Coordinates of N, CA and C in Angstrom, one line a residue:
M184 N 0.8 -1.2 0.0 CA 0.0 0.0 0.0 C 0.9 1.2 0.0
A185 N 0.6 2.2 -0.9 CA 1.4 3.4 -1.0 C 1.1 4.3 0.2
K186 N 2.2 4.9 0.7 CA 2.1 5.8 1.8 C 2.2 7.3 1.3
S187 N 1.6 8.2 2.0 CA 1.8 9.6 1.7 C 3.0 10.2 2.3
Y188 N 3.6 11.2 1.6 CA 4.7 11.9 2.2 C 4.1 13.0 3.2
V189 N 5.0 13.4 4.1 CA 4.6 14.4 5.1 C 5.0 15.8 4.6
C190 N 4.1 16.8 4.7 CA 4.4 18.1 4.3 C 4.5 19.1 5.5
D191 N 5.1 20.2 5.3 CA 5.2 21.3 6.3 C 3.9 21.6 6.8
G192 N 3.8 21.7 8.1 CA 2.5 22.0 8.8 C 1.7 20.8 9.1
A193 N 2.2 19.6 8.9 CA 1.5 18.4 9.2 C 1.1 18.3 10.7
K194 N 0.0 17.7 11.0 CA -0.4 17.6 12.4 C 0.2 16.4 13.0
I195 N 0.7 16.6 14.3 CA 1.4 15.5 15.0 C 0.7 15.4 16.4
E196 N 1.0 14.3 17.1 CA 0.3 14.1 18.3 C 1.2 13.4 19.4
C197 N 1.1 14.0 20.6 CA 1.8 13.3 21.7 C 0.8 13.2 22.8
Q198 N 0.5 12.0 23.2 CA -0.6 11.7 24.2 C -0.2 12.2 25.6
L199 N 1.1 12.5 25.8 CA 1.5 13.0 27.1 C 1.5 14.6 27.2
C200 N 1.1 15.2 26.2 CA 1.0 16.7 26.2 C -0.4 17.1 26.6
T201 N -0.5 18.1 27.4 CA -1.9 18.6 27.9 C -2.7 19.1 26.7
K202 N -2.1 19.5 25.6 CA -2.7 19.8 24.4 C -2.1 18.9 23.3
P203 N -2.6 17.7 23.2 CA -1.9 16.6 22.4 C -1.6 16.9 20.9
E204 N -2.4 17.8 20.3 CA -2.2 18.0 18.9 C -1.1 19.1 18.7
G205 N -0.2 18.8 17.9 CA 0.9 19.8 17.6 C 1.1 19.9 16.1
E206 N 2.2 20.6 15.7 CA 2.4 20.8 14.3 C 3.9 20.6 14.0
L207 N 4.1 20.0 12.8 CA 5.5 19.7 12.3 C 5.9 20.9 11.4
K208 N 7.0 21.5 11.8 CA 7.5 22.7 11.0 C 8.8 22.2 10.3
V209 N 8.8 22.2 9.0 CA 10.0 21.8 8.2 C 11.0 22.9 8.1
T210 N 12.2 22.6 8.6 CA 13.3 23.5 8.5 C 14.5 22.9 7.8
S211 N 14.5 21.7 7.4 CA 15.6 20.9 6.9 C 15.9 21.2 5.4
N212 N 14.9 21.6 4.7 CA 15.1 21.7 3.2 C 14.1 22.7 2.6
E213 N 14.3 22.9 1.3 CA 13.4 23.7 0.5 C 12.7 23.0 -0.6
V214 N 12.8 21.7 -0.6 CA 12.2 20.8 -1.7 C 10.7 20.7 -1.4
K215 N 9.9 21.0 -2.4 CA 8.4 21.0 -2.2 C 7.7 19.9 -2.9
I216 N 6.6 19.6 -2.3 CA 5.6 18.7 -2.9 C 4.2 19.4 -2.7
Q217 N 3.5 19.5 -3.8 CA 2.2 20.2 -3.8 C 2.3 21.5 -3.1
D218 N 3.3 22.3 -3.4 CA 3.5 23.7 -2.9 C 3.8 23.7 -1.4
K219 N 4.2 22.6 -0.8 CA 4.6 22.6 0.6 C 5.9 21.9 0.7
K220 N 6.7 22.3 1.7 CA 8.0 21.6 1.9 C 7.9 20.2 2.3
F221 N 8.7 19.3 1.8 CA 8.8 17.9 2.2 C 9.4 17.9 3.6
A222 N 8.9 17.0 4.5 CA 9.5 16.8 5.8 C 10.5 15.6 5.6
N223 N 11.6 15.7 6.3 CA 12.6 14.6 6.2 C 13.0 14.3 7.7
A224 N 13.9 13.3 7.8 CA 14.3 12.8 9.1 C 15.1 13.8 9.9
K225 N 15.6 14.9 9.3 CA 16.3 15.9 10.0 C 15.3 16.8 10.8
D226 N 14.1 16.8 10.5 CA 13.1 17.6 11.2 C 12.7 16.9 12.5
K227 N 13.5 16.9 13.5 CA 13.3 16.2 14.7 C 13.7 17.0 15.9
E228 N 13.9 18.2 15.8 CA 14.3 19.0 16.9 C 13.1 19.7 17.6
K229 N 13.4 20.4 18.7 CA 12.3 21.1 19.4 C 11.6 22.2 18.5
L230 N 12.4 22.8 17.6 CA 11.8 23.8 16.8 C 11.0 23.2 15.6
N231 N 11.1 21.9 15.4 CA 10.3 21.2 14.4 C 9.0 20.6 14.9
L232 N 9.1 20.1 16.2 CA 7.9 19.5 16.8 C 7.3 20.5 17.8
I233 N 6.3 21.2 17.3 CA 5.7 22.3 18.1 C 4.4 21.8 18.8
F234 N 4.5 21.9 20.1 CA 3.3 21.6 21.0 C 3.1 22.8 21.9
Q235 N 1.8 23.2 22.1 CA 1.5 24.3 23.0 C 1.3 24.0 24.4
G236 N 1.1 22.7 24.8 CA 0.8 22.3 26.1 C 2.0 22.0 27.0
N237 N 1.7 21.5 28.2 CA 2.7 21.0 29.1 C 2.8 19.5 29.1
C238 N 4.0 19.0 29.5 CA 4.2 17.5 29.5 C 3.6 17.0 30.8
K239 N 2.8 16.0 30.7 CA 2.2 15.3 31.8 C 3.2 14.5 32.7
K240 N 4.4 14.2 32.1 CA 5.4 13.5 32.8 C 6.3 14.5 33.7
S241 N 6.2 15.7 33.4 CA 7.0 16.7 34.2 C 6.4 16.9 35.6
P242 N 7.2 17.3 36.6 CA 6.6 17.5 37.9 C 5.5 18.5 37.9
Y243 N 4.3 18.0 38.4 CA 3.1 18.8 38.5 C 2.6 19.3 37.1
Q244 N 3.0 18.6 36.1 CA 2.7 19.0 34.7 C 3.0 20.4 34.4
A245 N 4.1 20.9 35.0 CA 4.4 22.4 34.9 C 5.3 22.7 33.8
Q246 N 6.0 21.8 33.2 CA 7.0 22.1 32.2 C 6.4 22.0 30.8
P247 N 6.6 23.1 29.9 CA 6.1 23.0 28.6 C 6.8 21.8 27.8
C248 N 6.0 21.2 26.9 CA 6.6 20.1 26.1 C 7.9 20.5 25.4
Q249 N 7.9 21.7 24.9 CA 9.0 22.2 24.1 C 10.3 22.3 25.0
A250 N 10.1 22.5 26.3 CA 11.3 22.6 27.2 C 11.9 21.3 27.5
V251 N 11.1 20.2 27.7 CA 11.6 19.0 28.2 C 11.7 17.9 27.1
M252 N 11.2 18.1 25.9 CA 11.2 17.1 24.8 C 12.6 16.7 24.4
K253 N 12.9 15.4 24.4 CA 14.1 14.9 23.9 C 13.8 13.7 22.9
T254 N 14.2 13.9 21.7 CA 13.8 12.9 20.7 C 14.9 12.0 20.2
E255 N 14.6 10.9 19.7 CA 15.5 9.9 19.0 C 15.4 10.2 17.5
E256 N 15.6 9.1 16.7 CA 15.6 9.2 15.3 C 14.1 8.8 14.8
W257 N 13.7 9.4 13.7 CA 12.4 9.0 13.1 C 12.5 7.5 12.7
Q258 N 11.4 6.8 12.9 CA 11.2 5.4 12.5 C 10.2 5.4 11.4
G259 N 10.3 4.4 10.5 CA 9.3 4.2 9.5 C 9.4 5.2 8.4
V260 N 10.6 5.6 8.0 CA 10.8 6.6 7.0 C 10.8 6.0 5.6
A261 N 10.8 6.9 4.6 CA 10.8 6.4 3.2 C 12.2 6.1 2.7
D262 N 12.2 5.4 1.5 CA 13.5 5.1 0.9 C 14.0 6.4 0.1
L263 N 13.0 7.3 -0.2 CA 13.3 8.5 -0.9 C 14.2 9.4 -0.1
I264 N 15.3 9.9 -0.6 CA 16.2 10.8 0.1 C 15.9 12.2 -0.4
I265 N 15.6 13.1 0.6 CA 15.4 14.5 0.3 C 16.5 15.3 1.0
Q266 N 17.4 15.9 0.3 CA 18.5 16.7 0.8 C 19.2 16.0 1.9
D267 N 19.7 14.8 1.6 CA 20.6 14.0 2.5 C 19.9 13.3 3.7
A268 N 18.6 13.2 3.6 CA 17.9 12.5 4.7 C 16.6 11.9 4.1
P269 N 16.2 10.7 4.7 CA 15.0 10.1 4.2 C 13.7 10.9 4.4
A270 N 12.8 10.9 3.5 CA 11.5 11.6 3.6 C 10.7 10.9 4.7
L271 N 9.8 11.7 5.3 CA 8.9 11.2 6.3 C 7.6 10.7 5.6
L272 N 7.1 9.6 6.1 CA 5.8 9.1 5.6 C 4.7 9.3 6.7
E273 N 3.5 9.1 6.3 CA 2.4 9.3 7.2 C 2.4 8.3 8.4
N274 N 3.1 7.2 8.3 CA 3.2 6.3 9.4 C 4.5 6.4 10.2
S275 N 5.3 7.4 9.9 CA 6.6 7.7 10.6 C 6.3 8.1 12.0
T276 N 7.1 7.7 13.0 CA 7.0 8.0 14.4 C 8.4 8.4 14.9
I277 N 8.4 9.2 16.0 CA 9.6 9.6 16.6 C 9.4 9.4 18.2
M278 N 10.3 8.8 18.8 CA 10.2 8.6 20.3 C 10.7 9.8 21.0
C279 N 9.9 10.2 22.0 CA 10.3 11.2 22.9 C 10.8 10.5 24.2
T280 N 12.1 10.6 24.4 CA 12.7 9.8 25.5 C 12.3 10.4 26.9
Y281 N 11.9 11.7 27.0 CA 11.5 12.2 28.2 C 10.2 11.6 28.7
G282 N 9.2 11.5 27.8 CA 7.9 11.0 28.1 C 7.9 9.5 28.0
G283 N 8.7 8.9 27.1 CA 8.7 7.5 26.9 C 7.7 7.0 25.9
I284 N 7.1 7.9 25.1 CA 6.1 7.4 24.1 C 6.4 8.0 22.8
P285 N 5.9 7.4 21.7 CA 6.2 8.0 20.4 C 5.3 9.1 20.0
I286 N 5.8 10.1 19.3 CA 5.0 11.2 18.7 C 4.6 10.7 17.3
K287 N 3.3 10.8 17.0 CA 2.8 10.2 15.7 C 2.3 11.4 14.8
I288 N 2.3 11.1 13.5 CA 1.7 12.0 12.5 C 0.3 11.6 12.4
T289 N -0.6 12.6 12.5 CA -2.1 12.4 12.4 C -2.6 12.9 11.1
D290 N -2.0 13.9 10.5 CA -2.4 14.4 9.2 C -1.2 14.9 8.4
H291 N -0.9 14.1 7.4 CA 0.3 14.4 6.6 C 0.2 15.6 5.7
L292 N -1.0 16.1 5.4 CA -1.3 17.2 4.6 C -1.1 17.1 3.1
Q293 N -0.7 15.9 2.7 CA -0.5 15.7 1.2 C -1.9 15.5 0.7
K294 N -2.2 16.2 -0.4 CA -3.6 16.1 -1.0 C -3.6 14.9 -2.0
H295 N -4.7 14.2 -2.0 CA -4.8 13.1 -2.9 C -5.7 13.5 -4.1
N296 N -6.4 14.6 -4.0 CA -7.3 15.0 -5.1 C -6.6 15.9 -6.0
P297 N -6.6 15.7 -7.3 CA -6.0 16.7 -8.2 C -6.7 18.0 -8.2
G298 N -5.9 19.1 -8.4 CA -6.5 20.4 -8.4 C -7.3 20.6 -9.7
N299 N -7.4 21.9 -10.0 CA -8.2 22.3 -11.2 C -7.4 21.9 -12.5
I300 N -7.9 20.8 -13.1 CA -7.2 20.3 -14.3 C -7.9 20.9 -15.6
Q301 N -7.1 21.6 -16.4 CA -7.6 22.2 -17.6 C -7.4 21.2 -18.7
P302 N -8.5 21.0 -19.6 CA -8.3 20.1 -20.8 C -7.3 20.8 -21.7
V303 N -6.6 19.9 -22.4 CA -5.6 20.4 -23.4 C -6.4 20.7 -24.7
A304 N -6.3 21.9 -25.2 CA -7.1 22.3 -26.4 C -6.4 21.7 -27.7
A305 N -7.2 21.1 -28.5 CA -6.8 20.6 -29.8 C -7.0 21.6 -30.8
P306 N -6.2 21.7 -31.9 CA -6.5 22.7 -32.9 C -7.8 22.3 -33.6
V307 N -8.6 23.4 -34.0 CA -9.9 23.2 -34.6 C -9.7 23.5 -36.1
I308 N -10.2 22.6 -36.9 CA -10.1 22.8 -38.4 C -11.5 23.2 -38.8
G309 N -11.5 24.4 -39.4 CA -12.8 25.0 -39.8 C -13.0 24.8 -41.3
P310 N -14.2 25.3 -41.8 CA -14.4 25.2 -43.3 C -13.5 26.2 -44.0
V311 N -13.1 25.8 -45.2 CA -12.3 26.7 -46.1 C -13.3 27.5 -46.9
N312 N -13.1 28.8 -46.8 CA -14.0 29.7 -47.5 C -13.5 30.2 -48.8
A313 N -12.5 29.6 -49.4 CA -12.0 30.0 -50.7 C -12.9 29.4 -51.8
P314 N -13.2 30.2 -52.8 CA -14.1 29.7 -53.9 C -13.3 28.6 -54.8
L315 N -14.1 27.7 -55.3 CA -13.6 26.8 -56.3 C -13.2 27.5 -57.6
L316 N -12.1 27.2 -58.2 CA -11.7 27.9 -59.4 C -12.1 27.3 -60.7
N317 N -12.0 25.9 -60.7 CA -12.3 25.2 -62.0 C -13.0 23.9 -61.7
V318 N -14.1 23.7 -62.2 CA -14.8 22.4 -62.1 C -14.9 21.8 -63.5
E319 N -14.5 20.5 -63.6 CA -14.6 19.8 -64.9 C -15.3 18.5 -64.7
W320 N -16.3 18.3 -65.6 CA -17.1 17.1 -65.5 C -16.7 16.1 -66.6
L321 N -16.3 14.9 -66.2 CA -16.0 13.9 -67.2 C -17.1 12.9 -67.3
D322 N -17.5 12.7 -68.6 CA -18.6 11.8 -68.8 C -18.0 10.6 -69.6
N323 N -18.1 9.4 -69.2 CA -17.6 8.3 -69.9 C -18.6 7.7 -70.9
L324 N -19.8 8.2 -70.9 CA -20.8 7.6 -71.8 C -20.6 8.1 -73.2
N325 N -20.0 9.2 -73.4 CA -19.8 9.7 -74.8 C -18.4 9.4 -75.3
S326 N -17.8 8.4 -74.9 CA -16.5 8.0 -75.4 C -16.6 7.3 -76.7
K327 N -15.5 7.2 -77.4 CA -15.4 6.5 -78.7 C -15.7 5.0 -78.6
D328 N -15.4 4.4 -77.5 CA -15.6 3.0 -77.3 C -17.1 2.6 -77.4
D329 N -18.0 3.5 -77.1 CA -19.4 3.2 -77.1 C -20.0 3.4 -78.5
E330 N -19.4 3.9 -79.5 CA -19.9 4.1 -80.8 C -20.1 2.9 -81.6

């Protein structure tokens, strides 16, 4: 089964965050798919994995996720290399070692529906308006063979 690539702005999730939905910000490259930057395995730092809540594993849930997050390497990445690192797929995960659970991608943002597709126009051949110059009628009934 084909997997979708992950784009800049993809939705991510950490169940140990008080606001579990976050956003993946691509900073590793400028290569685009469907007008959005490709995410690759280098997008694994605190500035890439953006969460607004606090970590439930921190004392009294007082520490923001961004402050305590420690990540390993992405797992389940593509064979496709984008600027020296494998591209991320919709099923890629990354372990946060502080909380001990994986951060998952919940919406890769790659569109599966084609946009506005315009038909290719074929040349149109219209009638020729030039007058006929000479018309000659040949009649085989009046030939010498019939006499």
